PDB file of C-alpha atoms in Angstrom:
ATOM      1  CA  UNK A   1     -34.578 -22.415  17.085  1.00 50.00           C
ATOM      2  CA  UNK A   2     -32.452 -19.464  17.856  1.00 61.00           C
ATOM      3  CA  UNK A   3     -32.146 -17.758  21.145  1.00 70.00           C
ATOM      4  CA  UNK A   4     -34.020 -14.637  21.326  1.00 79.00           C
ATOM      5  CA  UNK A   5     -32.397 -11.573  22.325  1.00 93.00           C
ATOM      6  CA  UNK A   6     -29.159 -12.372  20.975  1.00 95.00           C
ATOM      7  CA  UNK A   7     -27.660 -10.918  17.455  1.00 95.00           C
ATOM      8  CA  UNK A   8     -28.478 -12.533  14.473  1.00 94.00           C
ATOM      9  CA  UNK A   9     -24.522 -12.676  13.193  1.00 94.00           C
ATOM     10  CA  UNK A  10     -22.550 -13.712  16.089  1.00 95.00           C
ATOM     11  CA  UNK A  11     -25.564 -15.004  18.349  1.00 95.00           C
ATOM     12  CA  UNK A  12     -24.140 -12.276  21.225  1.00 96.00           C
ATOM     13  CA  UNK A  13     -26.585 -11.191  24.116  1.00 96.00           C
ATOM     14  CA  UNK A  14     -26.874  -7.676  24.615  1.00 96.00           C
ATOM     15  CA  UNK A  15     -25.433  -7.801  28.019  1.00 96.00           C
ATOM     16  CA  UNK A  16     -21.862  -9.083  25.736  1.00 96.00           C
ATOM     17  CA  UNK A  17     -21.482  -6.608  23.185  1.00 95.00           C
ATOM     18  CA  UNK A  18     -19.657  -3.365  24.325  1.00 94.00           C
ATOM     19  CA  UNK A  19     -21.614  -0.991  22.615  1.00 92.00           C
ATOM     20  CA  UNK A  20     -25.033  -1.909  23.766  1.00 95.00           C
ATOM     21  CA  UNK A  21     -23.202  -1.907  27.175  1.00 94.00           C
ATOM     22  CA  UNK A  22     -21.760   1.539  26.538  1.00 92.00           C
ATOM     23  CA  UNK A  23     -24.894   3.309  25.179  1.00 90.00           C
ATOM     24  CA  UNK A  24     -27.665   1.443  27.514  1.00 93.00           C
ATOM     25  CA  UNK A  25     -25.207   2.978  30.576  1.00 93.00           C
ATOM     26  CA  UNK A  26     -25.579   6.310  29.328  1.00 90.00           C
ATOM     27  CA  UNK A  27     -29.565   5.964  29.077  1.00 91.00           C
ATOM     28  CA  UNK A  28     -29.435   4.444  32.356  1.00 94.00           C
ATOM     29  CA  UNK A  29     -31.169   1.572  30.991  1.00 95.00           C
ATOM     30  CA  UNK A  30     -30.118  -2.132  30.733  1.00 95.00           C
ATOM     31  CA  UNK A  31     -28.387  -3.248  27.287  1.00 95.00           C
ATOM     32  CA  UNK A  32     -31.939  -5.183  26.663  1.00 95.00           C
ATOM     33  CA  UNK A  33     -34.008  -2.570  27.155  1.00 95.00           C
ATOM     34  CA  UNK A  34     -31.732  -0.078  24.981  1.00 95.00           C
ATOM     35  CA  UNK A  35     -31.864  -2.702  22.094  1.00 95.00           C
ATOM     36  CA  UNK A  36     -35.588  -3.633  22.422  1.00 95.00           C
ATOM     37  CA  UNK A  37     -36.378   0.092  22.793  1.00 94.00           C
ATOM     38  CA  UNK A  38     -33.543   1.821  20.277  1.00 93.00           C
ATOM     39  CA  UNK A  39     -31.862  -0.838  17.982  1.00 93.00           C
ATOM     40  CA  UNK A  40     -33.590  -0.520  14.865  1.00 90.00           C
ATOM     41  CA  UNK A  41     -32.618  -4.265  13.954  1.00 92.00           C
ATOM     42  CA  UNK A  42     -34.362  -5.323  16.633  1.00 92.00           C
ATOM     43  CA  UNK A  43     -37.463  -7.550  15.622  1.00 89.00           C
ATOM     44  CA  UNK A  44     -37.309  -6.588  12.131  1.00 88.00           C
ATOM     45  CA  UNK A  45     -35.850  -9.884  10.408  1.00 87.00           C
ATOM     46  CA  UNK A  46     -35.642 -12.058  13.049  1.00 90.00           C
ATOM     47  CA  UNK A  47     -38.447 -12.290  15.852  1.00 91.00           C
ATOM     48  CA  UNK A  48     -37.553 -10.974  19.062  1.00 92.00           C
ATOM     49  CA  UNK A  49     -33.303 -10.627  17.604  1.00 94.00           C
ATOM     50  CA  UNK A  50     -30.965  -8.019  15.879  1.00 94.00           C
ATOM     51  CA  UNK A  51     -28.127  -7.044  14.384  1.00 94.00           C
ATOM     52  CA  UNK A  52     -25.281  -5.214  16.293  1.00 93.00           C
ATOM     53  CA  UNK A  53     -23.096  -3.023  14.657  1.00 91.00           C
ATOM     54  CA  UNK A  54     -20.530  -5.282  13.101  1.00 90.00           C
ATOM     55  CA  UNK A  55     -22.925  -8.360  11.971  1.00 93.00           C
ATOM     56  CA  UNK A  56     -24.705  -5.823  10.707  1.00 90.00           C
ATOM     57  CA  UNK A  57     -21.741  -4.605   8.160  1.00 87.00           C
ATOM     58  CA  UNK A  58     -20.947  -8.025   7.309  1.00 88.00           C
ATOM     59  CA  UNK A  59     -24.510  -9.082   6.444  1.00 88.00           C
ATOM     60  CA  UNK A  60     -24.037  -6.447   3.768  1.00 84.00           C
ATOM     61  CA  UNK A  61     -26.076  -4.052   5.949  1.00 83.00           C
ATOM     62  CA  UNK A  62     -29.968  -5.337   4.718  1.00 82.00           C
ATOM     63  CA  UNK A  63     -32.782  -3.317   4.401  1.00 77.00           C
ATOM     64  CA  UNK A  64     -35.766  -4.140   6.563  1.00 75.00           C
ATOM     65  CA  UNK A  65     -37.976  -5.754   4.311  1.00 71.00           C
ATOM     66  CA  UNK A  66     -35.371  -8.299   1.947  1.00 63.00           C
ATOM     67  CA  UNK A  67     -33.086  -5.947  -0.006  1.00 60.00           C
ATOM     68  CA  UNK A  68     -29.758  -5.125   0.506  1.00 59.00           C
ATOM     69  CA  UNK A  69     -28.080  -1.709   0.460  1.00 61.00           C
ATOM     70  CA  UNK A  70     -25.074  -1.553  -2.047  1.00 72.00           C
ATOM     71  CA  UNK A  71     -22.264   0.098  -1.164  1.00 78.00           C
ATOM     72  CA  UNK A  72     -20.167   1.734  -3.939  1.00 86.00           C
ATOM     73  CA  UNK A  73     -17.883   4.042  -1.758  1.00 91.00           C
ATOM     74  CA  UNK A  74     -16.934   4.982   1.805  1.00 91.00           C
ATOM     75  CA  UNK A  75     -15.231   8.181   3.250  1.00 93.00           C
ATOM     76  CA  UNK A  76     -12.949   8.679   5.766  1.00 94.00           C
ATOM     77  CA  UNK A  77     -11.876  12.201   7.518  1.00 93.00           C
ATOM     78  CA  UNK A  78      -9.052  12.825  10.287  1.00 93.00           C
ATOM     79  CA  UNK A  79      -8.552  15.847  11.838  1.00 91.00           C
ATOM     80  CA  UNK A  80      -5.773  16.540  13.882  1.00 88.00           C
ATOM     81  CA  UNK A  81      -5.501  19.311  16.151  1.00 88.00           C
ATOM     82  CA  UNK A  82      -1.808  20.527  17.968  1.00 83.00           C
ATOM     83  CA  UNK A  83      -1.875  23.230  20.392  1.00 85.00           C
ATOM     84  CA  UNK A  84       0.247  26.003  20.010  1.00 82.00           C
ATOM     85  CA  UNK A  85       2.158  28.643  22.236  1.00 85.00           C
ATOM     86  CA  UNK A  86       0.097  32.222  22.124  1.00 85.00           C
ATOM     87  CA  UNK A  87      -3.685  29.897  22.399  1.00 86.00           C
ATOM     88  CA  UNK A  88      -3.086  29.716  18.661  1.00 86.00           C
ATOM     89  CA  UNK A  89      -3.627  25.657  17.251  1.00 87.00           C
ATOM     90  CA  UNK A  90      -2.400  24.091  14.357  1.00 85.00           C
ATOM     91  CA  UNK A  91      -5.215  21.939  12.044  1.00 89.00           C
ATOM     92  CA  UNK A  92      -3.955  19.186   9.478  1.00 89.00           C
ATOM     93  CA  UNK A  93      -6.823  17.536   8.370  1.00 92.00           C
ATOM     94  CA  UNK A  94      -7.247  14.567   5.367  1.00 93.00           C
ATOM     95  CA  UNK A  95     -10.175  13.071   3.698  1.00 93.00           C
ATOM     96  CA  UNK A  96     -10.381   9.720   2.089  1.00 94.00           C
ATOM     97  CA  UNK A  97     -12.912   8.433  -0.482  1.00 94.00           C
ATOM     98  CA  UNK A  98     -12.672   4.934  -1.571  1.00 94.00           C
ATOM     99  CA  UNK A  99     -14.713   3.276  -4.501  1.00 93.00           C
ATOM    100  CA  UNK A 100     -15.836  -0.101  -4.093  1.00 91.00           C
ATOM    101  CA  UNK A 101     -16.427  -2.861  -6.311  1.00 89.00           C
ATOM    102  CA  UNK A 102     -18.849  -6.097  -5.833  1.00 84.00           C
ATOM    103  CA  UNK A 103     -17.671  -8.172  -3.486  1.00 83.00           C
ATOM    104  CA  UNK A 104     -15.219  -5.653  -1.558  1.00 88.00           C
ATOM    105  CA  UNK A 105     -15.128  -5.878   1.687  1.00 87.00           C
ATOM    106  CA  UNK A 106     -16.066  -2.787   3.326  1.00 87.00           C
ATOM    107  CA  UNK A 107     -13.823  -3.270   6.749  1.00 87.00           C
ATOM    108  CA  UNK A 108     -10.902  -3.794   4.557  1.00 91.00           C
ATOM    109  CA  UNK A 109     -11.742  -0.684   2.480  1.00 92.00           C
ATOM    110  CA  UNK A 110     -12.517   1.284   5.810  1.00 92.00           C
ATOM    111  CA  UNK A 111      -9.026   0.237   7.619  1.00 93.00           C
ATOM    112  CA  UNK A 112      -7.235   1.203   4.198  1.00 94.00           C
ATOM    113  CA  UNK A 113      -9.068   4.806   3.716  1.00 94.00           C
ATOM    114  CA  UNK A 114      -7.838   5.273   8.043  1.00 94.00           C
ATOM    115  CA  UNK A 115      -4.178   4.227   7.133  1.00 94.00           C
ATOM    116  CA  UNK A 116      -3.724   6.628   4.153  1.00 94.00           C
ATOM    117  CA  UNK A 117      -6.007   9.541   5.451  1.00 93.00           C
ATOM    118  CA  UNK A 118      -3.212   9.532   8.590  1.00 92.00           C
ATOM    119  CA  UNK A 119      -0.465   8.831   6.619  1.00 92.00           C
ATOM    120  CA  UNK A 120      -1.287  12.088   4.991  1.00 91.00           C
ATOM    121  CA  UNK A 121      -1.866  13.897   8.226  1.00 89.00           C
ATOM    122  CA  UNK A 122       1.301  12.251   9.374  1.00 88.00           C
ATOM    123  CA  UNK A 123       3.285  13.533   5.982  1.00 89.00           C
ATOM    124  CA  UNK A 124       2.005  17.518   6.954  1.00 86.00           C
ATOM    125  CA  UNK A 125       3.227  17.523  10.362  1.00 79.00           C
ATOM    126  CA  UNK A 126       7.255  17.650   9.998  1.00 75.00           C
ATOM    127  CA  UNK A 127       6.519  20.535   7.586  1.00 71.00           C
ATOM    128  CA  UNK A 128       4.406  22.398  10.480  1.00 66.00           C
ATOM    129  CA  UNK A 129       6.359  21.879  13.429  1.00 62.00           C
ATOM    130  CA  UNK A 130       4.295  19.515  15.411  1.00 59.00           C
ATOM    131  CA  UNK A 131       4.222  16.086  16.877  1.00 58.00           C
ATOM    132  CA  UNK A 132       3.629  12.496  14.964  1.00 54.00           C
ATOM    133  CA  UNK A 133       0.207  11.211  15.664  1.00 50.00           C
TER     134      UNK A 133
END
C-alpha cells in the first residue's frame, strides 16, 4: 500500500517538494496542511494522496472522476521590459502558440514555445537599443 500524504507520481512528501514549501510559507501553514486544505488533487484519486504540479503534467493532467484532459495547444508570452533615460521604458514582447499532436509531450512543447518566444524578444532588442536578455 502506498504512503499517504505523498504524491501519487514521484511518491514525494509535501514537506520535499518546493512549491508546497513555498506556498504553505506564505499561508503560514505547514506544506501538509496547505495540500490537505488547498491542493485540489488531494484525496480525489488516491485516498489521503495527490498530485504536485509536475506528476500532475505527466499523468496527462486527469480529471477528477477517470477522464483525461486533452491538450491540443499551449501558449507562451515574454515580456521584456528595459528602462530608459527620461522614466521612459522600452517593451518587446512575443507570444508563442504551439499545436500539439497525440502523444506530444507537453514539457518539450512548453521549453520549445520559451526558446523561440525569447529568441524573438532577443532578435528586437539590437534594433531598439537595449540589452540581451
Amino acid at each position: 500500500m502506498s504512503e499517504p500524504l505523498t504524491c501519487i507520481g514521484c511518491g514525494k512528501h509535501p514537506d520535499e517538494i518546493d512549491e508546497y514549501i513555498e506556498c504553505a510559507a506564505e499561508e503560514g501553514m505547514s506544506p501538509v496542511q496547505y495540500v490537505i486544505e488547498e491542493e485540489g488533487t488531494y484525496d480525489k484519486f488516491e485516498p489521503e494522496r495527490f498530485y504536485c504540479t509536475r506528476c500532475y503534467i505527466e499523468a496527462g493532467m486527469p480529471l477528477i472522476g477517470g477522464e483525461h484532459m486533452e491538450v491540443r495547444e499551449i501558449s507562451v508570452s515574454m515580456l521584456y521590459t528595459k528602462s530608459l533615460p527620461n522614466y521612459e521604458n522600452l517593451k518587446l514582447e512575443a507570444g508563442v502558440t504551439i499545436a500539439l499532436a497525440p502523444g506530444d509531450s507537453i514539457e518539450e512543447a512548453y521549453e520549445k514555445a520559451w526558446k523561440l518566444a525569447r529568441g524573438q524578444v532577443r532578435a528586437q532588442i539590437p534594433a531598439r537599443g537595449a540589452s540581451p536578455v
